[in-house]
Coordinates of C-alpha atoms in Angstrom, one line a residue:
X1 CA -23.2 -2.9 -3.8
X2 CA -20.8 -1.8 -6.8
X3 CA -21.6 -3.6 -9.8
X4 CA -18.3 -6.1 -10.5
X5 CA -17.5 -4.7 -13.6
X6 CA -17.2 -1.4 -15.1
X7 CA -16.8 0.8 -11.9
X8 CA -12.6 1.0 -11.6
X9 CA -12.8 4.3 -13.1
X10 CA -14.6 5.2 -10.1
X11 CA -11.1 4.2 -7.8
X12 CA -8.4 6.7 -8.5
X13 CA -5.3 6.5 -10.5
X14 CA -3.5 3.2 -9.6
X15 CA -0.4 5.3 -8.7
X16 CA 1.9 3.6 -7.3
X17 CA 1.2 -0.2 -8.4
X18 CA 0.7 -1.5 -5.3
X19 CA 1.0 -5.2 -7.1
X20 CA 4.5 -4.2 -7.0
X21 CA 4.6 -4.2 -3.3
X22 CA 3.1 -7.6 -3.3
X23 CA 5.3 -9.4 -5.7
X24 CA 7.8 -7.8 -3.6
X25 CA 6.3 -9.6 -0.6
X26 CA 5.7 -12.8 -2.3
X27 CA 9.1 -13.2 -3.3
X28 CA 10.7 -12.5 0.4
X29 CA 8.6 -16.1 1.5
X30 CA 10.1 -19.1 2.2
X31 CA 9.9 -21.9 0.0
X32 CA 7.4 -23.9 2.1
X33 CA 5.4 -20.8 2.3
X34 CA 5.7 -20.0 -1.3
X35 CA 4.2 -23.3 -1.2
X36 CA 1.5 -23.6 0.6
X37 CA -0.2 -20.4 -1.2
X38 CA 0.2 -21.3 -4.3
X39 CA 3.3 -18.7 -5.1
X40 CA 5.4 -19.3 -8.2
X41 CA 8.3 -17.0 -7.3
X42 CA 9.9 -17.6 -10.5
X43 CA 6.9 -16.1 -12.1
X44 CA 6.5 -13.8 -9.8
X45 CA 10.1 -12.5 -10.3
X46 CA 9.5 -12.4 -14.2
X47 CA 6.2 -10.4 -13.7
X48 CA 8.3 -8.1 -11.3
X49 CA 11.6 -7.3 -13.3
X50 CA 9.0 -6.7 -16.6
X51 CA 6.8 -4.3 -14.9
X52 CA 9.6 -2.2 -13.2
X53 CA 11.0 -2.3 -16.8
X54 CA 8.2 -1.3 -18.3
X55 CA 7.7 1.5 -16.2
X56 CA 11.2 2.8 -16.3
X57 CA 11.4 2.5 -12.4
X58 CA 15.3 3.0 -11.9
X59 CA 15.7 3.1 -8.1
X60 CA 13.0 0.0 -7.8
X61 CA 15.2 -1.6 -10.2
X62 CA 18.2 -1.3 -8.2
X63 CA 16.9 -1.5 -5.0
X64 CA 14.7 -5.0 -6.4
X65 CA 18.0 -6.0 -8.1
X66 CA 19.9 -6.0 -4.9
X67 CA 17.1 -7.9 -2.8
X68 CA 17.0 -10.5 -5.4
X69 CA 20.8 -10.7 -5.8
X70 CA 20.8 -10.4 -9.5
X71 CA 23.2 -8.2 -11.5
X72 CA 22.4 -4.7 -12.6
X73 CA 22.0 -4.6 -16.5
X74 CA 23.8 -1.5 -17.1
X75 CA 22.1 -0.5 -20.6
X76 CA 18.6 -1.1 -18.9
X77 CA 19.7 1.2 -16.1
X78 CA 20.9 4.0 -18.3
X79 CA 17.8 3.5 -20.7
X80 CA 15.8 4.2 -17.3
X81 CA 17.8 7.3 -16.3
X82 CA 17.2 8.9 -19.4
X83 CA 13.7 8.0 -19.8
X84 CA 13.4 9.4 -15.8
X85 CA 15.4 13.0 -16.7
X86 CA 13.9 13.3 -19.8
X87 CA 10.1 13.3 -18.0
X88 CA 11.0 15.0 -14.9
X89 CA 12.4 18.0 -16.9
X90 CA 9.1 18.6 -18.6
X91 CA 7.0 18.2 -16.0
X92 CA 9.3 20.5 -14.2
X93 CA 8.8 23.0 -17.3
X94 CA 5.0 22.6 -16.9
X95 CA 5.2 23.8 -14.2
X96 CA 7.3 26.9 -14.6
X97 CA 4.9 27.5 -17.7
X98 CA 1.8 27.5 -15.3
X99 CA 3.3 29.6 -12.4
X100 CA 4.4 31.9 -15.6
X101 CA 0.9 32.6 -17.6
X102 CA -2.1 30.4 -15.5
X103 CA -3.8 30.5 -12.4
X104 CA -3.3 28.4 -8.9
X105 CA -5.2 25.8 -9.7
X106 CA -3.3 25.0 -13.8
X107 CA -0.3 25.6 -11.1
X108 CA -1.4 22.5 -8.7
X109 CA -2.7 20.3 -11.4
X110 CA 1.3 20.3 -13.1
X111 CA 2.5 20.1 -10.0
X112 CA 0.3 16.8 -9.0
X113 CA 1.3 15.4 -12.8
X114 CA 5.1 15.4 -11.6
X115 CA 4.3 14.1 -7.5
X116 CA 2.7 11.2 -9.4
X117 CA 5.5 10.2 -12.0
X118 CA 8.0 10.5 -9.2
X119 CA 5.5 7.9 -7.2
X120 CA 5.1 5.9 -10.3
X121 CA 9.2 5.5 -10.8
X122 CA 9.6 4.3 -7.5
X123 CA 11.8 7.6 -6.5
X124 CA 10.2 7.4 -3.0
X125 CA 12.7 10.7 -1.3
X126 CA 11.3 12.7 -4.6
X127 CA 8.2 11.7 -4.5
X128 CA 7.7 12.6 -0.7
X129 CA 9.6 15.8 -1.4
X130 CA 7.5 16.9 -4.2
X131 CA 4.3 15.9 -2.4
X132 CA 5.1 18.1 0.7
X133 CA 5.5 21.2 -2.0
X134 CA 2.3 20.6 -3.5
X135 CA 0.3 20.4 -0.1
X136 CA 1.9 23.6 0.5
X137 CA 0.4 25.2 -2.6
X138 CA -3.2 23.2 -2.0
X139 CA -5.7 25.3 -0.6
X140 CA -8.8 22.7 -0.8
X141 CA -10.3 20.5 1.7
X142 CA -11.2 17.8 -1.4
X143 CA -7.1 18.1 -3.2
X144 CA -5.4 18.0 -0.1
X145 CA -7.5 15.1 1.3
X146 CA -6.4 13.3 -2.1
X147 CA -2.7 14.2 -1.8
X148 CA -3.0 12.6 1.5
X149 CA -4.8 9.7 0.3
X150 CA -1.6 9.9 -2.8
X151 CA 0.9 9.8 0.2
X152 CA -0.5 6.5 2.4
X153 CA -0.4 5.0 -0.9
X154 CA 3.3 6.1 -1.1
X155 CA 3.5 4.2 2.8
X156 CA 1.9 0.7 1.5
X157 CA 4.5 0.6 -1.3
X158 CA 7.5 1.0 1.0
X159 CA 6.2 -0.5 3.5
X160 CA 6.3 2.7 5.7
X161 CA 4.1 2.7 8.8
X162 CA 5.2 5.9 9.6
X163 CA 4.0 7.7 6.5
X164 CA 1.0 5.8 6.9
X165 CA 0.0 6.5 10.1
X166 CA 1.1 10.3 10.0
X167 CA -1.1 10.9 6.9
X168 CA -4.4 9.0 8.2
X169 CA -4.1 11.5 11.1
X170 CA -4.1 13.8 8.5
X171 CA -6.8 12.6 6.8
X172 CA -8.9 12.2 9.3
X173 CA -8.4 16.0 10.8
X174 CA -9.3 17.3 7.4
X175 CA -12.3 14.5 6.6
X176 CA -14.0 16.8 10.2
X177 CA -13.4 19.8 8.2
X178 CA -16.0 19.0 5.6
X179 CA -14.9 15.9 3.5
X180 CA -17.3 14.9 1.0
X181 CA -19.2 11.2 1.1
X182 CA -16.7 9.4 -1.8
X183 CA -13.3 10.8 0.7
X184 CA -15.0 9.7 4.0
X185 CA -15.8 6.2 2.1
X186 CA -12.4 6.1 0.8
X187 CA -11.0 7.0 3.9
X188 CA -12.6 4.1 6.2
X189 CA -10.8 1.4 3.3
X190 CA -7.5 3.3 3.8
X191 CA -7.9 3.1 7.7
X192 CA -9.1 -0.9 7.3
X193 CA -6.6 -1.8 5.3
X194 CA -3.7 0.0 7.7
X195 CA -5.9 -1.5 10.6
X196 CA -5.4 -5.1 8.9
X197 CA -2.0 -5.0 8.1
X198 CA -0.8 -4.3 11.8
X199 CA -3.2 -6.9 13.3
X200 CA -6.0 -4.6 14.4
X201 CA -8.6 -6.4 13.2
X202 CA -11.5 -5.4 14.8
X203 CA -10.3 -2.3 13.5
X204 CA -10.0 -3.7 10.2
X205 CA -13.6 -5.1 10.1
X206 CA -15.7 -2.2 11.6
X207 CA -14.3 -0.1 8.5
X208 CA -14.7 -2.2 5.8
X209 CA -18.6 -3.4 6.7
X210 CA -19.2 0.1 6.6
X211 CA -17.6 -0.1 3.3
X212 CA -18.6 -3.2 1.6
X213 CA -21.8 -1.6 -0.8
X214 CA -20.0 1.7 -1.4
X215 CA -16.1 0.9 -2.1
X216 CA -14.8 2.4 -4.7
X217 CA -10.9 2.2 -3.6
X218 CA -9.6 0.3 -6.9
X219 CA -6.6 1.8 -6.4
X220 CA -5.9 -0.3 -3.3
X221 CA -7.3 -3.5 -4.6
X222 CA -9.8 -5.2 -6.4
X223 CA -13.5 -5.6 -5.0
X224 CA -13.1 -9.4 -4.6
X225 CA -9.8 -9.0 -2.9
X226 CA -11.5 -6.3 -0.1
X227 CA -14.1 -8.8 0.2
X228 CA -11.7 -11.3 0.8
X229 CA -10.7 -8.8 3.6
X230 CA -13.5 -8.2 5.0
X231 CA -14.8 -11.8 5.7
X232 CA -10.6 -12.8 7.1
X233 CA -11.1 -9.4 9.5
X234 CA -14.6 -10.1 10.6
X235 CA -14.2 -14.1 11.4
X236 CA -10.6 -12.6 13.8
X237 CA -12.9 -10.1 15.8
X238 CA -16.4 -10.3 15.3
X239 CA -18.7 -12.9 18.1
X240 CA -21.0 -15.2 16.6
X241 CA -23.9 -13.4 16.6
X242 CA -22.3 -10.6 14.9
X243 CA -20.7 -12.0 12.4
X244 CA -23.4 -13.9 11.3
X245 CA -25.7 -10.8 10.7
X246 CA -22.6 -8.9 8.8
X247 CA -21.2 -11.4 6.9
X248 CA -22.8 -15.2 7.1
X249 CA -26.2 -13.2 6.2
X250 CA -24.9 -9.9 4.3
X251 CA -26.1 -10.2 0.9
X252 CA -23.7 -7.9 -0.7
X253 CA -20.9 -10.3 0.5
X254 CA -23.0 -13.4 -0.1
X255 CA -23.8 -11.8 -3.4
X256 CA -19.5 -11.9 -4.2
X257 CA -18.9 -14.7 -2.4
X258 CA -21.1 -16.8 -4.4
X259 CA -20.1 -15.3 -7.5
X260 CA -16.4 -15.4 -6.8
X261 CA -15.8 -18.7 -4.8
X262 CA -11.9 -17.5 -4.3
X263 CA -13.6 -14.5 -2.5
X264 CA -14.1 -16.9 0.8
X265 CA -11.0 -17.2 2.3
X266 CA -12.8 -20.6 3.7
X267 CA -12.8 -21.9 0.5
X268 CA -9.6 -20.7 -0.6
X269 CA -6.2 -21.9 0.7
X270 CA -4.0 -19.2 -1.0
X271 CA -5.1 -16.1 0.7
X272 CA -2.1 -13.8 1.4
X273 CA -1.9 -10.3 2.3
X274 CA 0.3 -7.9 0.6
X275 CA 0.7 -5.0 3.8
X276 CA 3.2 -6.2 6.3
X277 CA 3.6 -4.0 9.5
X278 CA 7.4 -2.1 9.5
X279 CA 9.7 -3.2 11.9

């Protein structure tokens, strides 16, 4: 099992912050709803406008803005632009640079600096845009597996099923190529999550058992939170018997669930979940 601190390095870059998506969520609930799980949306709101702030996230802002109903501060959105033309044109130079004097792979690596600003703004048409050009230029089993990983990302922020679904395909076709043990891993946490969030969740479970003592996707969510996961999937598809050898008797689960009481979904009444299927 992955020790509970100290091993987020091992996830990938958090990019984009998919607690974004969730405040998003949080704040489209109802008041009773909001409620019952222990949802302060005015906090949550507050938490939401300062991160997309902070990270100088100008279509987010407008596009949050306009959900929420709130009025458009005009010097925060032109602080944002510039902030957003200023980074873009030098990653765009680095990239020019490295096409000019380095190799293919200095020539990817700029190219994968400026798909993940682009992600990390919130400029999802960019973003996709720029990812499609990179996985042109990606020769690599390992990168382009990761740019794939980079792009399902891209489809739990928007809430995109499309994007998700298109790019597990992907994913998968590649991982029978030859992907390594950490991608295959990885990929079985982005197929349970996906699985989850459209109600599949025998799907759901069978992935993230396999998962529970090597997960290192930290940039989908916390260990505690895919535990969480795991136990809600398993007790909606898994008989008796089964789930009490996976889960009522799996140590690494017990291990977390008796270390983390809000782990147990059975013990805690504000479990949400952050993925909603598209319409």
């Amino acid at each position: 099992m992955p020790t509970l601190e100290g091993l987020e390095e091992a996830g990938l870059d958090k990019i984009p912050d998919l607690s974004i998506a969730q405040m998003r969520f949080e704040l489209t609930l109802d008041a009773q709803s909001a409620k019952e799980l222990k949802v302060d949306q005015a906090e949550v709101k507050r938490q939401l406008l300062d991160k997309i702030k902070a990270g100088f996230m100008t279509q987010l802002y407008r596009e949050v803005s306009a959900e929420l109903k709130l009025p458009l501060n005009n010097s925060v959105l032109e602080e944002m632009e510039a902030k957003n033309k200023e980074e873009i044109e030098k990653l765009t130079e680095a990239i020019a640079n490295a096409e000019k004097n380095d190799g293919e792979s200095e020539v990817r690596e700029a190219m994968v600096k400026k798909c993940e600003y682009l992600t990390s703004i919130g400029s999802r048409e960019e973003a996709l845009k720029m990812l499609k050009e990179t996985l042109d230029k990606t020769n690599t089993t390992g990168h382009k597996l990761d740019l794939h990983f980079h792009l399902i990302r891209l489809g739990f922020f928007f809430n995109d099923n499309k994007i998700i679904t298109l790019n597990l395909e992907k994913a998968k076709e590649l991982i029978e190529l030859g992907g390594d043990w950490d991608r295959r891993n990885r990929l079985k946490v982005y197929t349970g999550l996906y699985a989850m969030s459209v109600r599949n969740f025998k799907e759901a479970a069978d992935n993230f058992l396999d998962t529970v003592s090597t997960f290192t996707s930290y940039e989908l969510m916390d260990y505690h939170t895919f535990i969480k996961y795991t136990i809600i999937s398993a007790m909606l598809a898994l008989d008796r018997k089964e789930l009490t050898k996976k889960v009522v008797e799996g140590a690494d689960i017990n291990e977390v669930s008796t270390s983390c009481p809000s782990s147990n979904p059975t013990s805690s009444p504000s479990t949400t979940h952050s993925t909603q299927s598209s319409s």
